Amino acid sequence: MRLLLATRNAKKLVELRRILAESTSVELVGLDDVPPYPEEPETALTFEGNALAKARDGVRHTGLPCVADDSGLTVDALNGMPGVFSARWSGRHGDDAANLALLLGQLGDVGDEDRGGAFVCAAALVFPDGREHVVRGEVRGRVLREPRGVNGFGYDPVFVPDGFEISTAEMSADEKDAISHRGKAFRAVAELLGA
Amino acid sequence: MRLLLATRNAKKLVELRRILAESTSVELVGLDDVPPYPEEPETALTFEGNALAKARDGVRHTGLPCVADDSGLTVDALNGMPGVFSARWSGRHGDDAANLALLLGQLGDVGDEDRGGAFVCAAALVFPDGREHVVRGEVRGRVLREPRGVNGFGYDPVFVPDGFEISTAEMSADEKDAISHRGKAFRAVAELLGA
């Protein structure tokens, strides 16, 4: 079965392909492997809503079964924000440095006991026959006061998962995948695919 | 009875004094009218927690019964944030222009149907004998896409209360006080004082 992962992010493709390879015979393709179609902005206010909208779009435009994900950092002291706004928290879409600096500034007066949060990933799987599934992966942790590490992207340098002493930007890609929100969500998708 | 309003904001003093004058014989004083004491930063994660902490501090340092308030803008699409972070949303405390610009940037992709929110004020009244009260005033409305009006402060230029077509920065002080979150909370305090 050909399956579209609605992303242009090569790392996501590799990660899902590796997870699927363990247990299924799916041929995974990305947005760069199918005829281009207009991609809608992410306007839902939940990770699940954005993932589902992207997966539905993928099915509608390609006729393939489609997986799409949306993820971000939820901080308890901010009532779960940046959340779906994670990539545009500073108002500038995709400006990781500005988003991270803003988050640290906002949490400047917040004590260690209130710096808990989670990386969250929702993954939607939609089939051309209309079947729809949405799964969620989470990794709980806490937000540091200063960035640490150079791996990963986004808020990785300020997030330490529970049970660890290093940030997700100080982990290797394999270490991070093993515990990550996206890894959990993608493994749940693999199970849905009959793995 | 002398009552301390734990603020250096003359407008707040005038507003509460006017509300109290209607019905009680309280002599209201502000922080500039009492011997100075160290003011703690606002570190609670609720309006009620910050108001109560400030009022308790006022009682402890002056021996007077004390009223204190904490207020901000809660936006539905941001899970109730900026909330207690309203005055430091941009990471720069008290920078109204930066806070407002950031909020508009964050809500750039958010549709009209999801721009609801509320101005919220919690007011705490604490007596030297240990009695404590906390009340809350709210005014629901929606967040505009562009600032309008020059009155008020903070997020006033982008907030239109339900039932109105003008922002709270386009209202006169009297118009705003009549419907405002702080007016509601202060009137509730006046009732607690036996008005």
Coordinates of C-alpha atoms in Angstrom, one line a residue:
Chain A
M1 CA 0.0 0.0 0.0
R2 CA 1.2 3.5 -0.8
L3 CA 0.8 5.9 2.1
L4 CA 1.3 9.6 2.0
L5 CA 2.9 11.4 4.9
A6 CA 1.8 15.0 4.4
T7 CA 5.2 16.6 5.1
R8 CA 8.2 18.0 3.3
N9 CA 10.3 17.2 6.3
A10 CA 12.8 14.5 5.3
K11 CA 13.5 13.6 9.0
K12 CA 9.8 12.9 9.7
L13 CA 9.7 10.7 6.6
V14 CA 12.8 8.7 7.7
E15 CA 11.4 8.3 11.2
L16 CA 8.0 7.0 10.2
R17 CA 9.5 4.9 7.4
R18 CA 11.8 3.2 10.0
I19 CA 8.9 2.6 12.4
L20 CA 6.7 1.2 9.7
A21 CA 9.5 -0.9 8.2
E22 CA 9.6 -2.9 11.4
S23 CA 6.2 -4.3 10.9
T24 CA 4.4 -3.5 7.7
S25 CA 4.8 -3.4 4.0
V26 CA 3.7 0.2 3.4
E27 CA 5.5 2.3 0.8
L28 CA 5.7 5.7 2.4
V29 CA 5.9 8.9 0.2
G30 CA 6.1 12.6 1.1
L31 CA 4.6 15.7 -0.4
D32 CA 7.7 16.0 -2.6
D33 CA 6.8 12.6 -4.2
V34 CA 3.3 13.5 -5.3
P35 CA 1.9 16.2 -7.7
P36 CA 1.8 19.5 -5.8
Y37 CA -1.5 20.7 -4.3
P38 CA -2.4 23.9 -2.4
E39 CA -1.6 23.4 1.3
E40 CA -4.0 25.1 3.7
P41 CA -2.7 27.1 6.7
E42 CA -3.1 25.4 10.1
T43 CA -6.0 27.2 11.6
A44 CA -7.4 24.7 14.1
L45 CA -7.0 25.3 17.8
T46 CA -6.1 21.7 18.6
F47 CA -3.2 19.5 17.5
E48 CA -5.8 16.9 16.5
G49 CA -7.8 19.4 14.4
N50 CA -4.7 20.5 12.5
A51 CA -3.5 16.9 11.9
L52 CA -6.9 15.8 10.7
A53 CA -7.3 18.7 8.4
K54 CA -3.9 18.1 6.8
A55 CA -4.6 14.3 6.4
R56 CA -8.0 15.0 4.8
D57 CA -6.4 17.4 2.4
G58 CA -3.8 14.8 1.5
V59 CA -6.4 12.2 0.7
R60 CA -8.6 14.6 -1.2
H61 CA -5.8 15.8 -3.5
T62 CA -3.9 12.5 -4.0
G63 CA -6.4 9.7 -3.5
L64 CA -3.8 8.0 -1.3
P65 CA -4.3 7.1 2.4
C66 CA -2.6 9.9 4.3
V67 CA -0.9 10.4 7.6
A68 CA -0.3 14.0 9.0
D69 CA 0.9 15.3 12.3
D70 CA 0.9 18.4 14.3
S71 CA 2.9 18.9 17.4
G72 CA 4.2 21.5 19.9
L73 CA 5.1 22.3 23.4
T74 CA 2.4 22.7 26.1
V75 CA 3.5 24.5 29.2
D76 CA 1.4 24.1 32.4
A77 CA 2.1 27.7 33.6
L78 CA 0.8 29.0 30.3
N79 CA -2.4 26.9 30.4
G80 CA -1.0 24.5 27.8
M81 CA 0.3 27.2 25.4
P82 CA 2.3 27.7 23.1
G83 CA 0.5 24.5 22.0
V84 CA -0.7 24.7 18.4
F85 CA 0.9 28.1 18.2
S86 CA 4.4 26.7 19.0
A87 CA 5.9 27.4 15.6
R88 CA 4.5 31.0 15.5
W89 CA 4.6 31.9 19.2
S90 CA 6.6 35.1 18.6
G91 CA 4.2 36.0 15.8
R92 CA 6.9 35.1 13.3
H93 CA 6.2 31.7 11.7
G94 CA 9.1 29.3 12.0
D95 CA 11.5 31.6 13.8
D96 CA 12.8 29.1 16.4
A97 CA 15.1 31.5 18.1
A98 CA 12.5 34.2 18.6
N99 CA 9.9 31.7 19.8
L100 CA 12.3 30.2 22.3
A101 CA 13.5 33.6 23.6
L102 CA 9.9 34.7 24.1
L103 CA 9.0 31.6 26.0
L104 CA 12.0 32.0 28.3
G105 CA 11.1 35.7 28.8
Q106 CA 7.5 34.9 29.7
L107 CA 8.6 32.2 32.2
G108 CA 11.3 34.4 33.7
D109 CA 9.4 34.9 37.0
V110 CA 8.0 31.3 37.1
G111 CA 9.5 29.1 39.8
D112 CA 11.0 25.6 39.2
E113 CA 7.9 23.9 40.7
D114 CA 5.7 25.5 37.9
R115 CA 7.9 24.8 34.9
G116 CA 6.3 21.5 33.9
G117 CA 5.0 20.8 30.4
A118 CA 4.9 18.3 27.6
F119 CA 5.8 17.9 24.0
V120 CA 2.7 16.7 22.3
C121 CA 2.1 15.2 18.8
A122 CA -1.2 14.4 17.3
A123 CA -1.1 12.1 14.2
A124 CA -4.1 11.6 12.0
L125 CA -4.6 8.7 9.6
V126 CA -7.3 9.1 6.9
F127 CA -8.3 6.6 4.3
P128 CA -9.9 7.3 0.9
D129 CA -13.0 5.3 2.0
G130 CA -13.6 7.9 4.8
R131 CA -12.1 6.0 7.8
E132 CA -10.3 8.4 10.2
H133 CA -8.1 7.9 13.2
V134 CA -6.3 10.4 15.4
V135 CA -3.7 9.4 18.0
R136 CA -1.7 11.4 20.5
G137 CA 1.8 11.0 21.8
E138 CA 3.2 12.9 24.7
V139 CA 6.4 13.3 26.7
R140 CA 6.2 15.1 30.0
G141 CA 9.1 17.2 31.3
R142 CA 10.1 20.7 32.4
V143 CA 11.2 23.9 30.9
L144 CA 14.8 25.1 31.6
R145 CA 15.8 28.7 32.3
E146 CA 18.6 28.7 29.6
P147 CA 19.0 26.7 26.4
R148 CA 21.2 23.7 26.4
G149 CA 22.4 21.6 23.5
V150 CA 22.5 22.1 19.7
N151 CA 20.6 19.1 18.4
G152 CA 16.9 19.0 17.4
F153 CA 15.0 22.2 16.7
G154 CA 12.2 24.3 18.1
Y155 CA 12.0 24.2 21.9
D156 CA 14.4 21.2 22.2
P157 CA 17.2 23.2 23.9
V158 CA 14.9 24.2 26.9
F159 CA 13.0 20.9 27.5
V160 CA 14.2 18.2 29.8
P161 CA 12.0 15.0 29.7
D162 CA 11.0 13.4 33.0
G163 CA 13.6 10.9 34.1
F164 CA 16.4 12.7 32.2
E165 CA 19.0 15.3 33.2
I166 CA 19.7 16.4 29.6
S167 CA 17.6 18.5 27.2
T168 CA 16.2 17.0 24.1
A169 CA 18.8 19.1 22.2
E170 CA 21.5 17.3 24.1
M171 CA 20.2 13.9 22.9
S172 CA 21.1 12.0 19.8
A173 CA 18.4 11.6 17.2
D174 CA 18.0 8.0 18.2
E175 CA 17.7 8.7 21.9
K176 CA 15.1 11.4 21.2
D177 CA 13.1 9.3 18.8
A178 CA 12.9 6.5 21.4
I179 CA 11.0 8.7 23.9
S180 CA 9.6 11.4 21.7
H181 CA 6.0 12.5 21.4
R182 CA 6.3 12.0 17.6
G183 CA 7.8 8.6 18.0
K184 CA 4.9 7.6 20.2
A185 CA 2.3 8.9 17.9
F186 CA 3.9 7.3 14.8
R187 CA 4.2 4.0 16.6
A188 CA 0.4 4.3 17.3
V189 CA -0.2 4.9 13.6
A190 CA 1.9 1.8 12.8
E191 CA -0.4 -0.2 15.0
L192 CA -3.5 1.2 13.3
L193 CA -2.0 0.1 10.0
G194 CA -2.1 -3.5 11.2
A195 CA 1.4 -3.7 12.4
Chain B
M1 CA -12.0 53.0 58.8
R2 CA -8.7 53.4 57.0
L3 CA -8.3 51.0 54.1
L4 CA -5.2 50.5 52.0
L5 CA -5.5 49.9 48.3
A6 CA -2.2 48.3 47.5
T7 CA -1.4 50.3 44.4
R8 CA 0.5 53.3 43.2
N9 CA -1.9 53.8 40.4
A10 CA -3.8 57.1 41.0
K11 CA -6.6 56.1 38.6
K12 CA -7.3 52.9 40.6
L13 CA -7.5 54.9 43.8
V14 CA -9.9 57.4 42.3
E15 CA -12.1 54.6 40.9
L16 CA -12.3 52.7 44.1
R17 CA -12.7 55.8 46.2
R18 CA -15.7 56.9 44.0
I19 CA -17.3 53.5 44.3
L20 CA -16.8 53.4 48.1
A21 CA -17.9 57.0 48.5
E22 CA -21.4 56.1 47.3
S23 CA -22.1 53.9 50.2
T24 CA -19.5 53.7 53.0
S25 CA -17.4 55.8 55.2
V26 CA -14.0 54.3 54.4
E27 CA -10.9 56.4 54.1
L28 CA -9.0 54.9 51.2
V29 CA -5.2 55.3 51.1
G30 CA -2.6 54.1 48.5
L31 CA 0.9 52.8 48.8
D32 CA 2.2 56.4 48.5
D33 CA 0.3 57.3 51.6
V34 CA 1.9 54.7 53.9
P35 CA 5.5 54.0 55.0
P36 CA 7.3 52.1 52.1
Y37 CA 7.7 48.4 52.4
P38 CA 9.3 45.8 50.0
E39 CA 6.8 44.8 47.3
E40 CA 7.0 41.2 46.2
P41 CA 6.9 40.2 42.5
E42 CA 3.7 38.7 41.3
T43 CA 4.5 35.0 41.0
A44 CA 1.1 33.3 41.4
L45 CA -0.4 31.7 38.3
T46 CA -4.0 32.9 39.0
F47 CA -5.3 36.5 39.3
E48 CA -6.8 35.5 42.7
G49 CA -3.5 34.2 44.0
N50 CA -1.6 37.4 43.0
A51 CA -4.4 39.7 44.4
L52 CA -4.4 37.8 47.7
A53 CA -0.6 37.8 48.1
K54 CA -0.5 41.6 47.5
A55 CA -3.4 42.2 50.0
R56 CA -1.8 40.0 52.7
D57 CA 1.5 41.8 52.2
G58 CA -0.3 45.1 52.7
V59 CA -1.8 44.0 55.9
R60 CA 1.4 42.5 57.2
H61 CA 3.4 45.6 56.6
T62 CA 0.9 48.3 57.6
G63 CA -1.6 46.7 60.0
L64 CA -4.4 48.2 57.8
P65 CA -7.2 46.2 56.2
C66 CA -6.0 46.0 52.5
V67 CA -7.5 45.6 49.1
A68 CA -5.4 44.5 46.1
D69 CA -6.2 43.6 42.6
D70 CA -4.7 41.7 39.7
S71 CA -6.1 41.8 36.2
G72 CA -5.5 40.9 32.6
L73 CA -6.8 39.7 29.3
T74 CA -7.8 36.1 28.8
V75 CA -8.1 34.9 25.2
D76 CA -10.1 31.8 24.5
A77 CA -7.8 30.7 21.5
L78 CA -4.8 31.0 23.8
N79 CA -6.4 28.8 26.6
G80 CA -7.0 31.9 28.7
M81 CA -3.6 33.5 28.3
P82 CA -2.0 36.1 28.4
G83 CA -3.9 36.0 31.8
V84 CA -1.7 36.7 34.7
F85 CA 1.1 37.3 32.2
S86 CA -0.7 40.1 30.5
A87 CA 1.7 42.9 31.6
R88 CA 4.8 40.8 30.7
W89 CA 3.5 38.8 27.7
S90 CA 6.3 39.9 25.4
G91 CA 8.8 39.1 28.2
R92 CA 9.3 42.8 28.8
H93 CA 7.3 43.9 31.9
G94 CA 5.0 46.8 31.3
D95 CA 5.8 47.2 27.6
D96 CA 2.2 47.7 26.4
A97 CA 3.1 48.2 22.8
A98 CA 5.2 45.0 22.6
N99 CA 2.6 43.0 24.5
L100 CA -0.2 44.1 22.2
A101 CA 1.9 43.6 19.0
L102 CA 2.8 40.1 20.1
L103 CA -0.9 39.2 20.9
L104 CA -2.0 40.4 17.4
G105 CA 0.8 38.5 15.8
Q106 CA -0.1 35.3 17.6
L107 CA -3.7 35.6 16.6
G108 CA -2.9 36.5 13.0
D109 CA -4.2 33.3 11.6
V110 CA -7.1 33.0 14.1
G111 CA -10.6 33.5 12.6
D112 CA -13.2 35.9 13.8
E113 CA -15.2 33.1 15.4
D114 CA -12.3 32.2 17.7
R115 CA -11.3 35.7 18.9
G116 CA -13.4 35.7 22.0
G117 CA -11.9 36.6 25.4
A118 CA -12.4 38.6 28.6
F119 CA -10.9 41.2 30.7
V120 CA -10.7 39.7 34.2
C121 CA -10.0 41.4 37.5
A122 CA -9.6 39.6 40.9
A123 CA -9.8 41.8 44.0
A124 CA -8.8 40.6 47.4
L125 CA -9.8 42.1 50.7
V126 CA -7.8 41.1 53.7
F127 CA -8.4 42.2 57.3
P128 CA -5.8 42.3 60.1
D129 CA -7.9 39.7 62.0
G130 CA -7.3 37.2 59.3
R131 CA -10.6 37.4 57.4
E132 CA -10.0 37.1 53.6
H133 CA -12.3 37.6 50.6
V134 CA -11.5 37.3 46.9
V135 CA -14.0 38.5 44.2
R136 CA -13.8 38.4 40.4
G137 CA -15.1 40.8 37.8
E138 CA -15.2 39.9 34.1
V139 CA -16.2 41.6 30.9
R140 CA -16.5 39.3 27.8
G141 CA -15.7 40.5 24.3
R142 CA -13.5 39.9 21.3
V143 CA -10.0 40.7 20.1
L144 CA -9.7 43.0 17.1
R145 CA -7.2 42.6 14.3
E146 CA -5.9 46.1 14.5
P147 CA -5.7 48.6 17.4
R148 CA -8.4 51.2 17.7
G149 CA -8.6 54.2 20.0
V150 CA -6.1 56.0 22.3
N151 CA -7.7 55.9 25.7
G152 CA -7.0 53.4 28.5
F153 CA -3.9 51.2 28.4
G154 CA -2.7 47.7 27.9
Y155 CA -4.9 45.7 25.6
D156 CA -7.7 48.3 25.5
P157 CA -7.1 49.2 21.8
V158 CA -7.8 45.7 20.6
F159 CA -10.7 44.7 22.9
V160 CA -14.4 45.2 22.0
P161 CA -16.8 44.2 24.8
D162 CA -19.9 42.2 24.0
G163 CA -22.8 44.5 23.0
F164 CA -20.5 47.3 21.9
E165 CA -19.0 48.3 18.5
I166 CA -16.1 50.3 19.9
S167 CA -12.9 49.2 21.7
T168 CA -12.4 50.0 25.3
A169 CA -9.7 52.5 24.1
E170 CA -12.4 54.3 22.3
M171 CA -14.6 54.7 25.4
S172 CA -14.4 57.5 27.9
A173 CA -13.1 56.6 31.4
D174 CA -16.7 56.8 32.8
E175 CA -18.1 54.5 30.0
K176 CA -15.3 52.0 30.6
D177 CA -15.6 52.0 34.4
A178 CA -19.3 51.4 34.2
I179 CA -18.8 48.0 32.4
S180 CA -15.2 47.2 33.3
H181 CA -13.9 44.1 35.0
R182 CA -12.2 46.2 37.7
G183 CA -15.4 48.3 38.2
K184 CA -17.3 45.0 38.8
A185 CA -14.7 43.6 41.2
F186 CA -14.4 46.9 43.1
R187 CA -18.2 47.1 43.5
A188 CA -18.1 43.6 44.9
V189 CA -15.5 44.7 47.4
A190 CA -17.7 47.7 48.4
E191 CA -20.5 45.2 49.1
L192 CA -18.2 43.1 51.2
L193 CA -17.3 46.3 53.2
G194 CA -21.0 46.5 54.2
A195 CA -22.1 49.0 51.6

